[in-house]
mmCIF file of C-alpha atoms in Angstrom:
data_model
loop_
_atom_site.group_PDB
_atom_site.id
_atom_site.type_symbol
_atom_site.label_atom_id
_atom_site.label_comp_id
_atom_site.label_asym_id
_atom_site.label_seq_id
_atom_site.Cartn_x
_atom_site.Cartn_y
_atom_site.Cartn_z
ATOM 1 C CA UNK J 1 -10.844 14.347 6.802
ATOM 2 C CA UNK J 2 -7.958 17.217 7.441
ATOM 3 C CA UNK J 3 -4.315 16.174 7.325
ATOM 4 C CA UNK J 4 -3.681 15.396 11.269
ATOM 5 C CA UNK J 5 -7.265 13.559 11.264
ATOM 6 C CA UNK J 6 -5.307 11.348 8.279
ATOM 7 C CA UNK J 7 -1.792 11.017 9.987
ATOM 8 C CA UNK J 8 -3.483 9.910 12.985
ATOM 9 C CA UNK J 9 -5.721 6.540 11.463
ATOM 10 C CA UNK J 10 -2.384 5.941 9.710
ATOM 11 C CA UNK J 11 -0.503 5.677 12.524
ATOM 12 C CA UNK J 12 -3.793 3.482 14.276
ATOM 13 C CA UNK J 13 -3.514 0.147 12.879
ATOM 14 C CA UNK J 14 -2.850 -2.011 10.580
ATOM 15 C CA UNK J 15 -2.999 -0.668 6.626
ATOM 16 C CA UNK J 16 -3.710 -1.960 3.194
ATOM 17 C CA UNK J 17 -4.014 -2.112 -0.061
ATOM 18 C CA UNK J 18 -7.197 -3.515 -2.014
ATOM 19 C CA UNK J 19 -6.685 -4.900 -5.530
ATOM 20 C CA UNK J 20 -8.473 -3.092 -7.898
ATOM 21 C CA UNK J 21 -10.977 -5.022 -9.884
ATOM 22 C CA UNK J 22 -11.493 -6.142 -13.855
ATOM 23 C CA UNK J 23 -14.492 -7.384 -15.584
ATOM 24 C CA UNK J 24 -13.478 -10.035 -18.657
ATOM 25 C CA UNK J 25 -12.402 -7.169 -21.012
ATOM 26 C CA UNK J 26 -10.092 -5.112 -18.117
ATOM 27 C CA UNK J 27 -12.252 -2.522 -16.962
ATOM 28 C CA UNK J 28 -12.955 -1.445 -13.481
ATOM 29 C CA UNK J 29 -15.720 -3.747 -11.855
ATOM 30 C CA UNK J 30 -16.715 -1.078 -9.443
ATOM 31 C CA UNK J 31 -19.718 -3.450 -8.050
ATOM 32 C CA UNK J 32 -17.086 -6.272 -7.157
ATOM 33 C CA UNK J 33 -14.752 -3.608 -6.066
ATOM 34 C CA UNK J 34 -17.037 -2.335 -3.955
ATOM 35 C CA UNK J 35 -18.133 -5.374 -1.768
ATOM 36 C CA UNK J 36 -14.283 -6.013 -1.456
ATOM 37 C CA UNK J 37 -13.784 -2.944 -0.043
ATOM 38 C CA UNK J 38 -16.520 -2.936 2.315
ATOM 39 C CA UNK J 39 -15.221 -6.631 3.341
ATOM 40 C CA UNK J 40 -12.186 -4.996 4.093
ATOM 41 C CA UNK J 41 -13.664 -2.325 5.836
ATOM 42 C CA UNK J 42 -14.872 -4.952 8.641
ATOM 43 C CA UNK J 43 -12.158 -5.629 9.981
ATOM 44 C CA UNK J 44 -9.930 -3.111 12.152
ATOM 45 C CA UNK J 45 -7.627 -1.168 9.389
ATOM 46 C CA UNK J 46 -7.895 2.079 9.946
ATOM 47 C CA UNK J 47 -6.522 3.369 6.232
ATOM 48 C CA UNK J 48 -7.053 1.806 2.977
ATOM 49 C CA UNK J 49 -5.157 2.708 0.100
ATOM 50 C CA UNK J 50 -7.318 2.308 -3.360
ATOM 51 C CA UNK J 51 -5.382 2.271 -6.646
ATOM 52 C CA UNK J 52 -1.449 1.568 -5.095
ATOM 53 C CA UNK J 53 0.905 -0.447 -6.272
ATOM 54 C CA UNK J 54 -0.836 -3.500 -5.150
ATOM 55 C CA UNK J 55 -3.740 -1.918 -6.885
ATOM 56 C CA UNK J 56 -1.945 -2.207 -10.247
ATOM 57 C CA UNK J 57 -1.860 2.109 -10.101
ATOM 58 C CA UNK J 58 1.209 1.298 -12.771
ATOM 59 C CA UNK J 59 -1.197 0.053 -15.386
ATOM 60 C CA UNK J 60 -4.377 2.638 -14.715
ATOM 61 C CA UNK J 61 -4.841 5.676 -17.038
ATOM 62 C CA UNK J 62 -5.136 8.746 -14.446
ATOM 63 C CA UNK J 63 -8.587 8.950 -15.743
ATOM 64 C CA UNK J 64 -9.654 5.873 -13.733
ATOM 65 C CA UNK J 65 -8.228 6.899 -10.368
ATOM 66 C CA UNK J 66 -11.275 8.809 -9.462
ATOM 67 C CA UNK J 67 -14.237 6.124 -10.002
ATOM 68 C CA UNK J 68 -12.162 3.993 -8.162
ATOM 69 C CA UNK J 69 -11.562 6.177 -5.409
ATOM 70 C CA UNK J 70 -15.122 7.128 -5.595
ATOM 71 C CA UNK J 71 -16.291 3.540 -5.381
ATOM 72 C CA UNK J 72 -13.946 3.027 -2.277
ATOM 73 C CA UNK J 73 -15.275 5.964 -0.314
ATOM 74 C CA UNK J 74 -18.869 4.858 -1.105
ATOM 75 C CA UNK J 75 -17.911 1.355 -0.083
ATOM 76 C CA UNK J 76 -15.849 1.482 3.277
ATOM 77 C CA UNK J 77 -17.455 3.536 6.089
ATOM 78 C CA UNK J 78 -15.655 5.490 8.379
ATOM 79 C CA UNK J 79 -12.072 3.852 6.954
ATOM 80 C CA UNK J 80 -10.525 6.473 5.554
ATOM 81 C CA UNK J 81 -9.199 6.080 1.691
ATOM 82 C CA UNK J 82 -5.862 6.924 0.324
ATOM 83 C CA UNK J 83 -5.728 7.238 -3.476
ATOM 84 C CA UNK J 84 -2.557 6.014 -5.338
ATOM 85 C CA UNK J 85 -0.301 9.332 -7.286
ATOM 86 C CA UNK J 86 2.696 9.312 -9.185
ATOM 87 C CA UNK J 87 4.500 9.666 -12.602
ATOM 88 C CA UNK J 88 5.876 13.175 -13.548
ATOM 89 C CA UNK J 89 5.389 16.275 -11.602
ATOM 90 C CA UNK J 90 2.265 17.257 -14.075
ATOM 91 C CA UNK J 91 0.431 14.105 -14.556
ATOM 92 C CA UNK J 92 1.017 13.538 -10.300
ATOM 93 C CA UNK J 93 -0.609 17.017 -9.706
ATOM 94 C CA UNK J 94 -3.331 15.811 -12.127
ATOM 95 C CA UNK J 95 -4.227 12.561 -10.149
ATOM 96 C CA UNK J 96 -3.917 14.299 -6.999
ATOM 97 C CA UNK J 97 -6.338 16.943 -7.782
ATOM 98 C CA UNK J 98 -8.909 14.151 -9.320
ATOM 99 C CA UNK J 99 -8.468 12.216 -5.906
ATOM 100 C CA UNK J 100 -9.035 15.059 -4.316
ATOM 101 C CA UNK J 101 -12.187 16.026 -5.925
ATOM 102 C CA UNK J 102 -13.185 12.448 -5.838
ATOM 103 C CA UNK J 103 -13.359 12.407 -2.036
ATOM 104 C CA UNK J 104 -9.693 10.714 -0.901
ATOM 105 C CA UNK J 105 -8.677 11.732 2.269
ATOM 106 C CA UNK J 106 -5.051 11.737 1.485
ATOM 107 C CA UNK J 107 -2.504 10.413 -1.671
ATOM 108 C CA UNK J 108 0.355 8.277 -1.309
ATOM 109 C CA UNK J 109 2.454 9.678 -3.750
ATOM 110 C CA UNK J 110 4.904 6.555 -5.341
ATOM 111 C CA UNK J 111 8.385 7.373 -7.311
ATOM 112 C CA UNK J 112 8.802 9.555 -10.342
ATOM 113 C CA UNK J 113 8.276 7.512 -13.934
ATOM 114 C CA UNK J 114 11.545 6.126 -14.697
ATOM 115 C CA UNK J 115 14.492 8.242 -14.487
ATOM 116 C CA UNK J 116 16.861 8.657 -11.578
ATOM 117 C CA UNK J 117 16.558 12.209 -10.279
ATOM 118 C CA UNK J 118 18.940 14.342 -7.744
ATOM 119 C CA UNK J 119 17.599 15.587 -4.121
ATOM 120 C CA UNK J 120 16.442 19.050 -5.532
ATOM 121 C CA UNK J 121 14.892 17.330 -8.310
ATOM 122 C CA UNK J 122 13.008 15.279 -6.036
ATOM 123 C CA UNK J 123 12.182 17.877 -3.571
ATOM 124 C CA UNK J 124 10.457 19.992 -6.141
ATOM 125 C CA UNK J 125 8.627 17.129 -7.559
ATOM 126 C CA UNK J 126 6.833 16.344 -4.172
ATOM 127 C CA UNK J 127 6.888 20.176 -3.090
ATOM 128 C CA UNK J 128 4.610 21.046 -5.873
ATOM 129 C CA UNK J 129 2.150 17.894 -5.657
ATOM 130 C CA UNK J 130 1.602 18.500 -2.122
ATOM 131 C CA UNK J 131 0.862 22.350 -2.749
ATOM 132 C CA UNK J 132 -1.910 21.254 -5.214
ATOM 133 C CA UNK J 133 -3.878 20.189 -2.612
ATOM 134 C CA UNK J 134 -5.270 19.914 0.582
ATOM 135 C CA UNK J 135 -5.446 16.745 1.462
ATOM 136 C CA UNK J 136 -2.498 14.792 3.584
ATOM 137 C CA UNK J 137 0.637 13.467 1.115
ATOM 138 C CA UNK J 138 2.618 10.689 1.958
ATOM 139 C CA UNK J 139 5.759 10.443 0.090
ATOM 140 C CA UNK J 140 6.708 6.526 -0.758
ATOM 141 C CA UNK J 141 10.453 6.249 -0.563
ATOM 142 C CA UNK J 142 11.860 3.420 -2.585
ATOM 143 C CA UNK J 143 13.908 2.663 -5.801
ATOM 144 C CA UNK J 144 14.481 5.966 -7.987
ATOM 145 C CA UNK J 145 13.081 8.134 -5.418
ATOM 146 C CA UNK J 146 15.125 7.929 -2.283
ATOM 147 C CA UNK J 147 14.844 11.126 -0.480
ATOM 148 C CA UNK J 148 17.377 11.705 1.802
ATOM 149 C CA UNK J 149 16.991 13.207 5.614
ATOM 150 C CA UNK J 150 18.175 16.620 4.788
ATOM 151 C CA UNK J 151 15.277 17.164 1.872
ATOM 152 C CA UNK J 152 12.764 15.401 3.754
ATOM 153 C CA UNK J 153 13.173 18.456 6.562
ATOM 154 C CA UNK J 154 12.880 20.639 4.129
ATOM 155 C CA UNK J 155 9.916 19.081 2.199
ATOM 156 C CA UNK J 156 8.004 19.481 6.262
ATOM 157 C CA UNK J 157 8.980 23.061 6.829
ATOM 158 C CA UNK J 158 7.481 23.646 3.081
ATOM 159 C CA UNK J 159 4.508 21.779 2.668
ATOM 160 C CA UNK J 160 2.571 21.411 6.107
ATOM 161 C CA UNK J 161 0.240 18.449 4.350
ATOM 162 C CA UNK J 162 3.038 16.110 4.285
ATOM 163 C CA UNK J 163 2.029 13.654 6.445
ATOM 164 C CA UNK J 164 3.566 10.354 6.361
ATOM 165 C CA UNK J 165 7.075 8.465 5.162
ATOM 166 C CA UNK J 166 6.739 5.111 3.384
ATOM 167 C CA UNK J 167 10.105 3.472 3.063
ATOM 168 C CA UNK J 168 10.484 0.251 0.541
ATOM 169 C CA UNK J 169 14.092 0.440 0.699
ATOM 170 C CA UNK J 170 14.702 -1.745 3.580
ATOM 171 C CA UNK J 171 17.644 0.383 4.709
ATOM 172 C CA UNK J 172 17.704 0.515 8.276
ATOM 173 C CA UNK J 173 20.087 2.929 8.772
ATOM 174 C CA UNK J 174 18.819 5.655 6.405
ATOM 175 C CA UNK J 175 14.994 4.786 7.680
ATOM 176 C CA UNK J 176 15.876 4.975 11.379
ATOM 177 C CA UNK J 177 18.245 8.405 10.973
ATOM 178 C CA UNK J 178 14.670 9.587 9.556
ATOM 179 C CA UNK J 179 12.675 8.703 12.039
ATOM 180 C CA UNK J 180 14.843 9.708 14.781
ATOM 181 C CA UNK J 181 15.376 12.687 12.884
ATOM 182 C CA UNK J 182 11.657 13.857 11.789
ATOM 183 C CA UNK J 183 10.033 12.299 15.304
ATOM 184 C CA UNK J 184 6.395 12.851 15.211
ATOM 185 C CA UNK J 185 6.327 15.284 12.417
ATOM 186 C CA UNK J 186 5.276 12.559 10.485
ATOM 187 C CA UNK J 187 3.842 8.921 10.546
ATOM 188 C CA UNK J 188 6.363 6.103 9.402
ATOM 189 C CA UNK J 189 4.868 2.967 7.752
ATOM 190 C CA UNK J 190 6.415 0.245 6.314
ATOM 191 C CA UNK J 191 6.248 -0.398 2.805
ATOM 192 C CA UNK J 192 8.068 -3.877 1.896
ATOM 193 C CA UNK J 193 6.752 -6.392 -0.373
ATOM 194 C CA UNK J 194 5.335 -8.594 2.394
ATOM 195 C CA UNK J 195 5.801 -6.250 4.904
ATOM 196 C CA UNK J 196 5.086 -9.032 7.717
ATOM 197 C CA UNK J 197 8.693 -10.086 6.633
ATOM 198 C CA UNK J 198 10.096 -6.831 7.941
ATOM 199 C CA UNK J 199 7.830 -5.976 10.654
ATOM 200 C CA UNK J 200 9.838 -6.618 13.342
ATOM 201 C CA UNK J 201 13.192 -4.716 12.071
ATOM 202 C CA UNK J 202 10.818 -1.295 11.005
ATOM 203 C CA UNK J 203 9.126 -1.887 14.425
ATOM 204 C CA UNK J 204 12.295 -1.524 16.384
ATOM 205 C CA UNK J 205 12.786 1.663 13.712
ATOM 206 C CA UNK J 206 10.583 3.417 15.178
ATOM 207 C CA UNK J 207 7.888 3.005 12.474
ATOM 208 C CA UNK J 208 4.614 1.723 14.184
ATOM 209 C CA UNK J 209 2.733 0.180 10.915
ATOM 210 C CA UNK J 210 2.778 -0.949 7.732
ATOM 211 C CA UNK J 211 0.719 -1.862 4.747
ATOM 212 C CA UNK J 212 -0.256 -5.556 4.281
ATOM 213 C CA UNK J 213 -0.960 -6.566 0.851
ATOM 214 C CA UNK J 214 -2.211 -9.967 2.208
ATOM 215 C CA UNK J 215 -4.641 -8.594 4.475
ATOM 216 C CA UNK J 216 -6.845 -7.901 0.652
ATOM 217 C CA UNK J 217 -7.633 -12.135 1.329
ATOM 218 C CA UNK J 218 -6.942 -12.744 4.842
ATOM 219 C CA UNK J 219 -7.293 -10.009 6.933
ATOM 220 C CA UNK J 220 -8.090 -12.123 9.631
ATOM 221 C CA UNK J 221 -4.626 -13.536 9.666
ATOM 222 C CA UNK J 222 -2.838 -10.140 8.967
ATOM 223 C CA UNK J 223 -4.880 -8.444 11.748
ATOM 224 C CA UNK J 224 -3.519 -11.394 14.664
ATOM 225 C CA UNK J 225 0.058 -11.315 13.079
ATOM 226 C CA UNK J 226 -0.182 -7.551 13.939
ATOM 227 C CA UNK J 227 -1.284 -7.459 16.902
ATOM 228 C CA UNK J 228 1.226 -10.042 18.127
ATOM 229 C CA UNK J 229 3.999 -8.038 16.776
ATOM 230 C CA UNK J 230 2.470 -5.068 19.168
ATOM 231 C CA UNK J 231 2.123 -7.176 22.088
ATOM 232 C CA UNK J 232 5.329 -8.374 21.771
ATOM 233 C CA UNK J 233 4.740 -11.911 21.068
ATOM 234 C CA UNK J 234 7.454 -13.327 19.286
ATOM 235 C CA UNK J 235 6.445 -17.095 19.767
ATOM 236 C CA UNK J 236 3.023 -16.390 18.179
ATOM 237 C CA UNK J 237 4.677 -13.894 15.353
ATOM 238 C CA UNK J 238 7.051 -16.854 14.026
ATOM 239 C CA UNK J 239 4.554 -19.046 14.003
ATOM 240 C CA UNK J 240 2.434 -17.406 11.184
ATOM 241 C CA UNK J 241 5.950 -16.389 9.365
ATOM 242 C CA UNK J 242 6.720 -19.930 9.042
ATOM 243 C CA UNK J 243 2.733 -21.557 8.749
ATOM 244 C CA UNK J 244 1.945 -19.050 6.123
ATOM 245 C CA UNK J 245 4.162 -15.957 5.051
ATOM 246 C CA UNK J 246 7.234 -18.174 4.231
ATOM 247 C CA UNK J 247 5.743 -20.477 2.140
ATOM 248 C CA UNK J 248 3.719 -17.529 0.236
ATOM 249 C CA UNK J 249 7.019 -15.970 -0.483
ATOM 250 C CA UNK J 250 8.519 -18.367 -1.995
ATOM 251 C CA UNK J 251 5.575 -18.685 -4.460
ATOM 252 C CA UNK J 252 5.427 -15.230 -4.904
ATOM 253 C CA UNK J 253 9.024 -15.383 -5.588
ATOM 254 C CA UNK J 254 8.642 -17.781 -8.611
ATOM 255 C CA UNK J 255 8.019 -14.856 -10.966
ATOM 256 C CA UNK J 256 8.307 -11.117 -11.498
ATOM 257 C CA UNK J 257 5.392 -9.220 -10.570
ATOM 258 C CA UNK J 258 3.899 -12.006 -8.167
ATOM 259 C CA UNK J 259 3.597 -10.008 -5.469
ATOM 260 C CA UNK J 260 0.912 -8.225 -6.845
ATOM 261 C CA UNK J 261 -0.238 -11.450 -8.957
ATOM 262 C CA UNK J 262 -0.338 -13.603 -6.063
ATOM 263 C CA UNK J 263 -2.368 -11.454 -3.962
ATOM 264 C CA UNK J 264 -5.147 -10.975 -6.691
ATOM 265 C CA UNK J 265 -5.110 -14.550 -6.853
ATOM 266 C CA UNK J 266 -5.796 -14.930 -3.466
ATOM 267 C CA UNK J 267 -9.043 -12.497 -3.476
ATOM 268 C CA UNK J 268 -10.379 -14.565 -6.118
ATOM 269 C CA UNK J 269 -9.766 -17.264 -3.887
ATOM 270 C CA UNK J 270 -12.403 -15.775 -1.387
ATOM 271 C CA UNK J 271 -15.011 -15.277 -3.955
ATOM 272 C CA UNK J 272 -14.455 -11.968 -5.134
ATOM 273 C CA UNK J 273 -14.644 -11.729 -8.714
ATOM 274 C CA UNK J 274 -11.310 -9.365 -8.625
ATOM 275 C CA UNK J 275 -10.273 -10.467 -12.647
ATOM 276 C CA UNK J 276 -7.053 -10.886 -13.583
ATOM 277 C CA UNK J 277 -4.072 -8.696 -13.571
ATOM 278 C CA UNK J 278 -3.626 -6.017 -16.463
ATOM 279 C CA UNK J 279 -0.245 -6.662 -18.417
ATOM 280 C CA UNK J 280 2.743 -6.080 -18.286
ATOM 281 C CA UNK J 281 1.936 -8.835 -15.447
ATOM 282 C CA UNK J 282 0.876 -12.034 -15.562
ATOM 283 C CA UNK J 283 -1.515 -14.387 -13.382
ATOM 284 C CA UNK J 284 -0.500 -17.078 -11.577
ATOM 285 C CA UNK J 285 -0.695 -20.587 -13.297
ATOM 286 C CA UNK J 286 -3.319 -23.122 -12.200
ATOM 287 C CA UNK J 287 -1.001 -25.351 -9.982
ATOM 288 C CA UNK J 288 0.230 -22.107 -8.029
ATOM 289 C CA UNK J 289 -3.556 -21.013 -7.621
ATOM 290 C CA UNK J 290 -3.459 -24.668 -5.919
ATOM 291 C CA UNK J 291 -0.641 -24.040 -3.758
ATOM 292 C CA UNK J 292 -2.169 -20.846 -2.883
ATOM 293 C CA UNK J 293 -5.503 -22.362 -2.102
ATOM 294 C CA UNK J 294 -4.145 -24.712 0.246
ATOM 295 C CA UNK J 295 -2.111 -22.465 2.140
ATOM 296 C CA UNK J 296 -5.458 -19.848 2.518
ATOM 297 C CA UNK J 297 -7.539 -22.640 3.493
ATOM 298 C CA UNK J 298 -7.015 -22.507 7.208
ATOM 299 C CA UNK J 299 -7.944 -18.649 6.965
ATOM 300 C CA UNK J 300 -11.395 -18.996 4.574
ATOM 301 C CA UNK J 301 -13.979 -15.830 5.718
#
């Protein structure tokens, strides 16, 4: 799939992010992973994104990322799959290039390891992964990689594969001057924790989608909260925010790293056998599973 093929599912529906998958000992299940994925893959997401954040990429040696991606492309169809990048300029270029040759369509490329880093800094960081390959980039802006309107123009006149802008900031201002800015150079998703939070204030951004981490254990439910955002129905949108995504956020607000937790909790829920979560997080505790089990119930596949 070229870059424009890849900006255009992105900007086509709803987008997520599967879990990746761990046997007893904490390595990659791909046969598990695999029938998740192709679950997934049945319902009307036009983009999945294997190893992101939600798919612990933080804790997964860059040696990984390409039997994952590989088991994702062999798993879901004509859905297209993004592969997870990021870390320093060297190590990104490295796990774009294995992506690449491991048949991802595009790379969502997530902030720098650690350090804060100025606008040139960042511009040659994401210059030189996207001229490493061919495949569509989208740059993920959020925490210590904020990249500011005037360097993402430059970063499109430079690198033609750049694709999409991910914002997890949650500043309106900066995400709207960008989109009002770039127009349809690129294609603007929203990339909250719980992005079904936000929706409705990146909607009236200008950006048309986002990635749902839920939809990995209810897509059902993260498919009709979608398309009532779209349609415009508000009455049906606060429903679900207050029947289900309220009360998951505030038990995915009980600890740090729960947003990934939680959601890996709920695919084991539906009978995957997804594992646990590789440290430095930590699974939710057997009365939370319960909470979370009740609160899926209504939404069972």
């Amino acid at each position: 799939m070229n870059p424009q093929d890849v900006k255009r599912a992105l900007g086509a529906g709803l987008l997520s992010f599967p879990v990746t998958h761990f046997d007893g000992n904490g390595v990659f299940q791909a046969e598990s992973y695999r029938r998740h994925v192709e679950w997934l893959a049945g319902f009307p997401a036009p983009v999945l994104f294997a190893a992101g954040g939600t798919g612990e990429f933080f804790s997964l040696a860059p040696r990984e990322i390409p039997d994952i991606i590989r088991a994702a492309k062999e798993a879901a169809g004509k859905t297209a799959i993004v592969s997870g990048c990021g870390y320093g300029t060297e190590i990104a270029i490295e796990i774009a290039r294995g992506a690449e040759k491991a048949g991802a369509d595009g790379i969502l490329l997530l902030p720098h390891y650690l350090i804060d880093a100025p606008q040139e800094g960042i511009f040659e960081h994401v210059r030189r992964v996207c001229q490493s390959v061919g495949i569509g980039v989208m740059v993920y802006n959020r925490d210590n990689s904020v990249i500011q309107v005037e360097t993402l123009q430059r970063l499109c006149d430079a690198c033609p594969n750049l694709i999409g802008f991910k914002d997890g900031t949650g500043d309106i201002g900066l995400i709207r001057q960008v989109s009002a800015t770039m127009g349809d150079r690129l294609t603007y998703l929203g990339g909250m924790p719980t992005a079904e939070l936000f929706a409705e204030a990146y909607l009236a951004a200008g950006f048309t989608t986002y990635s749902s981490a839920v939809f990995n254990f209810v897509p059902k439910l993260a498919v009709e909260f979608y398309d009532a955002l779209r349609g415009g129905d508000r009455a049906r949108c606060e429903t679900i925010l207050k029947d289900f995504f309220y009360p998951f956020m505030a038990l995915r607000s009980r600890r740090k790293g729960y947003a990934v937790s939680a959601v890996k909790a709920g695919v084991r829920l539906q009978g995957f056998d997804a594992g646990a979560v590789r440290p430095p997080l930590s699974d939710l505790t057997a009365e939370e599973e319960g909470i979370l089990d009740r609160l899926i119930d209504p939404w069972r596949r």
